[in-house]
XYZ file of N, CA and C in Angstrom:
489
model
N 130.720 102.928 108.594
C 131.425 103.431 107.433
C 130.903 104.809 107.059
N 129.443 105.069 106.590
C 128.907 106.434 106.846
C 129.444 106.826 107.871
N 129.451 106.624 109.161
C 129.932 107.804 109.516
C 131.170 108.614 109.752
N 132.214 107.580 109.264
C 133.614 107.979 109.432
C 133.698 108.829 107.749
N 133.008 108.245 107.225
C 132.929 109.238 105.932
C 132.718 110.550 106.325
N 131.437 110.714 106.791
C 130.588 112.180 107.233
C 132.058 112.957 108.477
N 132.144 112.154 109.096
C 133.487 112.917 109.909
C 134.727 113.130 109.226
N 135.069 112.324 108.339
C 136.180 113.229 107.120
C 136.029 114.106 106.713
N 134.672 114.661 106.137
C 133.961 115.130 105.272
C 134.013 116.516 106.262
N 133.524 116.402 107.446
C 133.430 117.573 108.323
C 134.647 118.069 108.577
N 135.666 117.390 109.294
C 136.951 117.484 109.623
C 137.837 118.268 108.400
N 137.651 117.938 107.189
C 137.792 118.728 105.727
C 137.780 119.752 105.873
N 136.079 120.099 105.699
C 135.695 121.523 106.079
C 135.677 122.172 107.118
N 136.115 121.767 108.417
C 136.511 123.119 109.463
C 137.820 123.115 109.050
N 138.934 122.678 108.483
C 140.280 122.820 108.301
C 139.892 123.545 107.130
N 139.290 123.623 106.235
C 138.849 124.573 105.159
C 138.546 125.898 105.674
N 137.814 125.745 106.548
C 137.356 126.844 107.347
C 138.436 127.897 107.977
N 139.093 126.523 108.509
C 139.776 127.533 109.515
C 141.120 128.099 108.522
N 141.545 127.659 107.497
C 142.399 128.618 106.768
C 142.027 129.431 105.969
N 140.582 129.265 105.604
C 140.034 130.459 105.198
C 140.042 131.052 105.852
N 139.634 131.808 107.084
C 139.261 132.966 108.047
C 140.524 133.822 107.875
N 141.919 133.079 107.587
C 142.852 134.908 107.770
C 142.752 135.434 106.471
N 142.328 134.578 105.547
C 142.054 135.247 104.024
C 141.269 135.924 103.830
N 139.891 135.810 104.452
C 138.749 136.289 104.604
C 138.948 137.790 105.172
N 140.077 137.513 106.370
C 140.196 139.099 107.270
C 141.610 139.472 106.522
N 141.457 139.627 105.320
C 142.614 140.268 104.574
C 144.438 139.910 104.202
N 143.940 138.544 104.713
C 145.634 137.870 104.916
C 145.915 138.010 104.054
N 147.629 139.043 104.125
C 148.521 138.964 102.977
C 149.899 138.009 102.908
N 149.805 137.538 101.510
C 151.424 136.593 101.696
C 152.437 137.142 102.304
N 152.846 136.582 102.652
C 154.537 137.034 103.765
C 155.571 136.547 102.466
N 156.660 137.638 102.542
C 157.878 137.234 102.107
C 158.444 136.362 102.585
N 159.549 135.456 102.218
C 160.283 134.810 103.000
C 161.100 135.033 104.689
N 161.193 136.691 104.556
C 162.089 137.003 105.591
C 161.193 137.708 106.440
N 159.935 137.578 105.693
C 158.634 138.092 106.838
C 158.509 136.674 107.788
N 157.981 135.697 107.274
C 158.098 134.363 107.644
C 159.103 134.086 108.782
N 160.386 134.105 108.288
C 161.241 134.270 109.351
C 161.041 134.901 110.712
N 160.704 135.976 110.541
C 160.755 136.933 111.416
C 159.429 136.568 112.136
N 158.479 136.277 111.632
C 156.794 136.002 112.283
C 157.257 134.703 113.542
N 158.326 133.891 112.964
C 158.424 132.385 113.445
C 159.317 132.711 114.702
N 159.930 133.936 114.597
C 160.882 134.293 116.354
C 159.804 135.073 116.441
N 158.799 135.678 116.312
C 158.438 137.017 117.170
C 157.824 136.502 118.418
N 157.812 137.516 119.210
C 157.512 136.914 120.723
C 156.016 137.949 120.891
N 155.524 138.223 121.836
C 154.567 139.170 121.967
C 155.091 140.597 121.711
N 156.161 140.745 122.599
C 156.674 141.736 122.606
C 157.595 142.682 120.920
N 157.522 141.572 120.443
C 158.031 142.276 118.851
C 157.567 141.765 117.969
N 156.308 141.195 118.070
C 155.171 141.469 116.887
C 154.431 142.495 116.212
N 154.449 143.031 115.302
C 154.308 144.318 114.722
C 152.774 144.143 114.406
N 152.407 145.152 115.564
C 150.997 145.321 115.613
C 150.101 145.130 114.505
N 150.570 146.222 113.328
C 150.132 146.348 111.808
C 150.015 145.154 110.895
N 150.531 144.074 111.503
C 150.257 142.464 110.627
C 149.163 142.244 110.597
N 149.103 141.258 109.673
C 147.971 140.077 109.954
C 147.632 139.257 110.965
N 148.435 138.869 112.056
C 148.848 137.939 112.993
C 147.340 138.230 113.789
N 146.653 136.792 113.579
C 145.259 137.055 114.093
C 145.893 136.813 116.114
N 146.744 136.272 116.318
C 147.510 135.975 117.207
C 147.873 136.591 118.025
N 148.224 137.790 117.636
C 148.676 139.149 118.358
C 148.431 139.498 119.311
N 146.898 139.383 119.764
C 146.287 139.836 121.080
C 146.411 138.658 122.112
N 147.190 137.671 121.958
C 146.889 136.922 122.985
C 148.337 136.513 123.425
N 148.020 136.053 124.627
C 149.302 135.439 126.213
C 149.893 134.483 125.510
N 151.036 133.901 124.844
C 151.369 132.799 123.989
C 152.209 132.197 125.685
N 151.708 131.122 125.876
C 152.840 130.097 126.838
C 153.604 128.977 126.379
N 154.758 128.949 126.084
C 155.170 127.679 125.358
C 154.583 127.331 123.638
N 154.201 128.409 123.054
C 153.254 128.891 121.554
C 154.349 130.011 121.035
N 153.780 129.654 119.672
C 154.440 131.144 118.860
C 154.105 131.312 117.685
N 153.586 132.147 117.503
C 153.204 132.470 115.944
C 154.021 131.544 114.782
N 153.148 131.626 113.642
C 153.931 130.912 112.628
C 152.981 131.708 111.435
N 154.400 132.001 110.474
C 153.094 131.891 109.312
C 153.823 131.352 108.735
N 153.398 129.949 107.514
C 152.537 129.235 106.357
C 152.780 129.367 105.545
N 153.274 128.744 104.086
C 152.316 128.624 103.200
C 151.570 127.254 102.604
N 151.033 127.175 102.213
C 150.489 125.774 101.239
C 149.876 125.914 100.251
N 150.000 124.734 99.290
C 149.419 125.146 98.003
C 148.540 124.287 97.625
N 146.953 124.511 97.887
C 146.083 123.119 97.951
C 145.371 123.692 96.282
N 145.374 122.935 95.548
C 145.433 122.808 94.196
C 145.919 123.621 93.364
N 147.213 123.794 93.581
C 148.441 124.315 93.196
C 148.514 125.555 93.471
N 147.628 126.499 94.111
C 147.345 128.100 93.977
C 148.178 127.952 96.269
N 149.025 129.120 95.958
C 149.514 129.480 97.837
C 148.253 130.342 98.279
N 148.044 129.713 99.458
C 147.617 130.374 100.398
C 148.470 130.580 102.046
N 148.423 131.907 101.878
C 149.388 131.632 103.340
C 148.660 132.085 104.485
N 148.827 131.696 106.007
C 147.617 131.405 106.604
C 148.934 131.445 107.991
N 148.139 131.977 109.204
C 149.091 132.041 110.367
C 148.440 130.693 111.289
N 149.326 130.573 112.217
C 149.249 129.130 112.988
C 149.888 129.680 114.158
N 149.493 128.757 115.334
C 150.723 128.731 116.529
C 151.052 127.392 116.998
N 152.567 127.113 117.203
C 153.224 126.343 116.804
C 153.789 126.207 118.571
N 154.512 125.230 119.065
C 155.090 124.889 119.857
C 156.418 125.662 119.874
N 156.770 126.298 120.854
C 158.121 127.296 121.324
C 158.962 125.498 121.013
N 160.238 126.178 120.723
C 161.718 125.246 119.961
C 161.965 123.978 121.957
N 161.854 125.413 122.686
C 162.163 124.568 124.166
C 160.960 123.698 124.282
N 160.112 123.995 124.139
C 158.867 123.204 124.441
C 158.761 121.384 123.402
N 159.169 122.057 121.898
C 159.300 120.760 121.164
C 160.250 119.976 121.807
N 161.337 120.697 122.037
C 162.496 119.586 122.627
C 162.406 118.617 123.658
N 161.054 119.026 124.437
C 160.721 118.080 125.356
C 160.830 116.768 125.393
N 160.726 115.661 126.362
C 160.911 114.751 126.108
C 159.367 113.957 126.601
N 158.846 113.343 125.457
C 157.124 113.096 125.874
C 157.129 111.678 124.886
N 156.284 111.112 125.884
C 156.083 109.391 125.808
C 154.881 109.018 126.458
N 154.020 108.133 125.314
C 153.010 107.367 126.599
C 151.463 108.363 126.282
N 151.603 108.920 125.549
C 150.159 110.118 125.051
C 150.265 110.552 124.253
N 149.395 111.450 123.750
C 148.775 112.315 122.055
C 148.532 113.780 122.832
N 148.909 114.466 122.142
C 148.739 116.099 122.153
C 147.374 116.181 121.462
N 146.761 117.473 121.965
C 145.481 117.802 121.812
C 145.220 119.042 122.520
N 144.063 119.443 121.881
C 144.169 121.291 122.166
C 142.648 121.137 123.016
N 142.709 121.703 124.082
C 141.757 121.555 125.042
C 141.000 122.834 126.005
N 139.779 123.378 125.996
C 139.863 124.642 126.358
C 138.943 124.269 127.535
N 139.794 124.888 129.020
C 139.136 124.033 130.423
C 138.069 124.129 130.696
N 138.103 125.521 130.551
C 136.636 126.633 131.322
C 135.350 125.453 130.451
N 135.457 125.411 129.578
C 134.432 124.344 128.658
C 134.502 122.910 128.904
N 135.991 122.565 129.181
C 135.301 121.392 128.208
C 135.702 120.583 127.001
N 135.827 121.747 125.961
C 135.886 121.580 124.529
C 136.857 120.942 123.913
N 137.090 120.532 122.610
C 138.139 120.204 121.859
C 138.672 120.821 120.569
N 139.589 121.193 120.548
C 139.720 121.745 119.122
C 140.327 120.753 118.340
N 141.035 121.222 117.002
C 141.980 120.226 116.290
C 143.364 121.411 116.272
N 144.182 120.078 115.055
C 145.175 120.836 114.790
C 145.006 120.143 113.621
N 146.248 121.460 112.572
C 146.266 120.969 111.163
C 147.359 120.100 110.578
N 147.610 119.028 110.395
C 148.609 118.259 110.438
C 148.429 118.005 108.528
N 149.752 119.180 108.304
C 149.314 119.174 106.415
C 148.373 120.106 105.882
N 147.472 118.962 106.007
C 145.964 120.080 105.350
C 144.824 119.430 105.465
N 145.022 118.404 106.896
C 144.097 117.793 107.548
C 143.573 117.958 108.796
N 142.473 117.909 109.477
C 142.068 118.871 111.065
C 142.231 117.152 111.642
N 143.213 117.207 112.653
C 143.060 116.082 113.083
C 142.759 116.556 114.991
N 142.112 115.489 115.741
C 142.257 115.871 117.228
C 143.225 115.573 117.928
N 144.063 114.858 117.575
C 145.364 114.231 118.062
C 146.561 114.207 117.247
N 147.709 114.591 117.886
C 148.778 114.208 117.408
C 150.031 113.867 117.801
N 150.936 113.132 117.446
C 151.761 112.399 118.497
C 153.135 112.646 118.299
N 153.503 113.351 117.784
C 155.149 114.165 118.082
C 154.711 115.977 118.142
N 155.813 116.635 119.366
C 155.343 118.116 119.098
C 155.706 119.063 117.901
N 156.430 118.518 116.932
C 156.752 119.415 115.902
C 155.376 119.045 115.109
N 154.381 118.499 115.290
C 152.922 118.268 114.680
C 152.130 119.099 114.988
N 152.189 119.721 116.095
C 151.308 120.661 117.100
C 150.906 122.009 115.994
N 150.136 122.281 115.751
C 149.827 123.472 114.673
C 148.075 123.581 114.733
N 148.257 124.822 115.288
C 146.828 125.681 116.123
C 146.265 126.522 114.833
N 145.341 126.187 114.092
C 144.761 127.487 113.186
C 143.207 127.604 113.276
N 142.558 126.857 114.492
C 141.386 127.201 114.825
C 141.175 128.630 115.218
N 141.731 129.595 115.179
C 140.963 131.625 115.567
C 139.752 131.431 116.138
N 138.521 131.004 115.415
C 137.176 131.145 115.873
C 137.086 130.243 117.372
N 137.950 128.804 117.682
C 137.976 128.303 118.812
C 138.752 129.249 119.737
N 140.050 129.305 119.680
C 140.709 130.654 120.338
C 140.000 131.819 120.818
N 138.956 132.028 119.895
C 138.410 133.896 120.099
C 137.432 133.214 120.915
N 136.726 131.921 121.234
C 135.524 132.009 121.976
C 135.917 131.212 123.377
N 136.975 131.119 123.262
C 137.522 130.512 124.710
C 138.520 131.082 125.603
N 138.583 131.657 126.380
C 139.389 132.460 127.197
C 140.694 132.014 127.272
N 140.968 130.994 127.493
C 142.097 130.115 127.687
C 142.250 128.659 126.489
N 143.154 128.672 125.890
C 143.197 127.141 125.198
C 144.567 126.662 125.860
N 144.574 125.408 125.547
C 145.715 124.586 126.216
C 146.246 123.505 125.490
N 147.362 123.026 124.890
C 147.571 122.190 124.308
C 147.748 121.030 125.675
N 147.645 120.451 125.235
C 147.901 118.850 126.758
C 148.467 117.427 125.906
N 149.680 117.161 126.781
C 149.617 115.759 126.382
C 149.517 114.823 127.465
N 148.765 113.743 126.888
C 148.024 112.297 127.591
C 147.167 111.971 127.217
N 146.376 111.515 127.717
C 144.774 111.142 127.447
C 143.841 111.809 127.296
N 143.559 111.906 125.845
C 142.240 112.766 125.367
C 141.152 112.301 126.226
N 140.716 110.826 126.332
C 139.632 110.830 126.960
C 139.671 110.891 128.723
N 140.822 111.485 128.885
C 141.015 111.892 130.482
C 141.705 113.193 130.634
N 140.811 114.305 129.879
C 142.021 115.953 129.464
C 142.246 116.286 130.798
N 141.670 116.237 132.043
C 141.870 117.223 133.035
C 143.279 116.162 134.001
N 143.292 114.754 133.703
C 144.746 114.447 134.545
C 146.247 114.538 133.068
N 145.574 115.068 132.379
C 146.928 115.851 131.121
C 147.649 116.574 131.397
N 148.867 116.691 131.075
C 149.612 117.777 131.112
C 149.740 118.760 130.474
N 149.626 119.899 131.123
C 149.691 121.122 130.044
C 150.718 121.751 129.355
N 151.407 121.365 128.219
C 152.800 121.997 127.950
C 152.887 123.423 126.981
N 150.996 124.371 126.758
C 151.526 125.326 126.568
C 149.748 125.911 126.752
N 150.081 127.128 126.634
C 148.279 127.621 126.501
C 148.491 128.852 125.650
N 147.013 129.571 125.189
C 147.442 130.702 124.500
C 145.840 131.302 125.658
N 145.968 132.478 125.931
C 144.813 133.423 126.428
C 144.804 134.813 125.893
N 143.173 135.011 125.911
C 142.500 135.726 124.981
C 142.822 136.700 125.668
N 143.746 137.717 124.935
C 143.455 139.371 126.264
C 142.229 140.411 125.911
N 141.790 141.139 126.478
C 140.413 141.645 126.630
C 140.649 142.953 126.841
């Protein structure tokens, strides 16, 4: 029981964490039709001058998103990458999505609400706002199947760090 407490408790605060960091590096609210526009941009017509901590990297089957939420009633708006529309439409059965970075190893989460969870089981759930995991891993990969078997998973998108 302690310890599923202490892992809420943690899981809290890196999802705390991790939507703090675009606030921290100056994140400004998006208009509505900024929003819009953030949620089609592709690499190629993302406007350098944003916030989009996102910007510098290879999106595969990913795409920017920005956010808002209002965790004790005050907005914070906060960027994410989200599953491309073709990619959600997929048809997936039989596993949990999970963000997995090879070269390591590692695991990240995703934010489902305003909770860091490691798994999640439809792709319109898929929502990337770890940055600090992203910036220290060359490659991330979303995968669905078996968390505790990531390398026979399938990979249905990655984002890479350009340099």
């Amino acid at each position: 029981m302690i310890r599923r407490t202490a892992l809420r408790t943690l899981t809290t605060l890196a999802a705390t964490a991790a939507l703090a960091l675009p606030l921290a590096q100056g994140a400004q609210a998006a208009s509505p039709t900024t929003t819009a526009t953030a949620a089609a941009a592709t690499p190629a017509t993302v406007n350098a001058g944003d916030d989009n901590p996102f910007r510098w990297m290879e999106l595969d089957g990913l795409r920017a998103d920005f956010q808002f939420m209002y965790p004790a009633g005050h907005r914070v708006g906060f960027w994410s990458l989200v599953l491309t529309d073709d990619v959600a439409q997929q048809k997936f059965a039989g596993g949990k999505f999970f963000v997995y970075a090879p070269a390591t190893g590692e695991f990240s989460f995703f934010l489902d609400t305003d909770i860091a969870v490691r798994t999640v089981d439809h792709p319109r759930q898929v929502r990337l706002v770890d940055t600090e995991f992203m910036r220290s891993h060359p490659r991330v990969e979303v995968r669905y199947g078996d968390p505790d078997h990531p390398r026979r998973a399938r990979v249905v998108a990655s984002a890479t760090t350009l340099m």
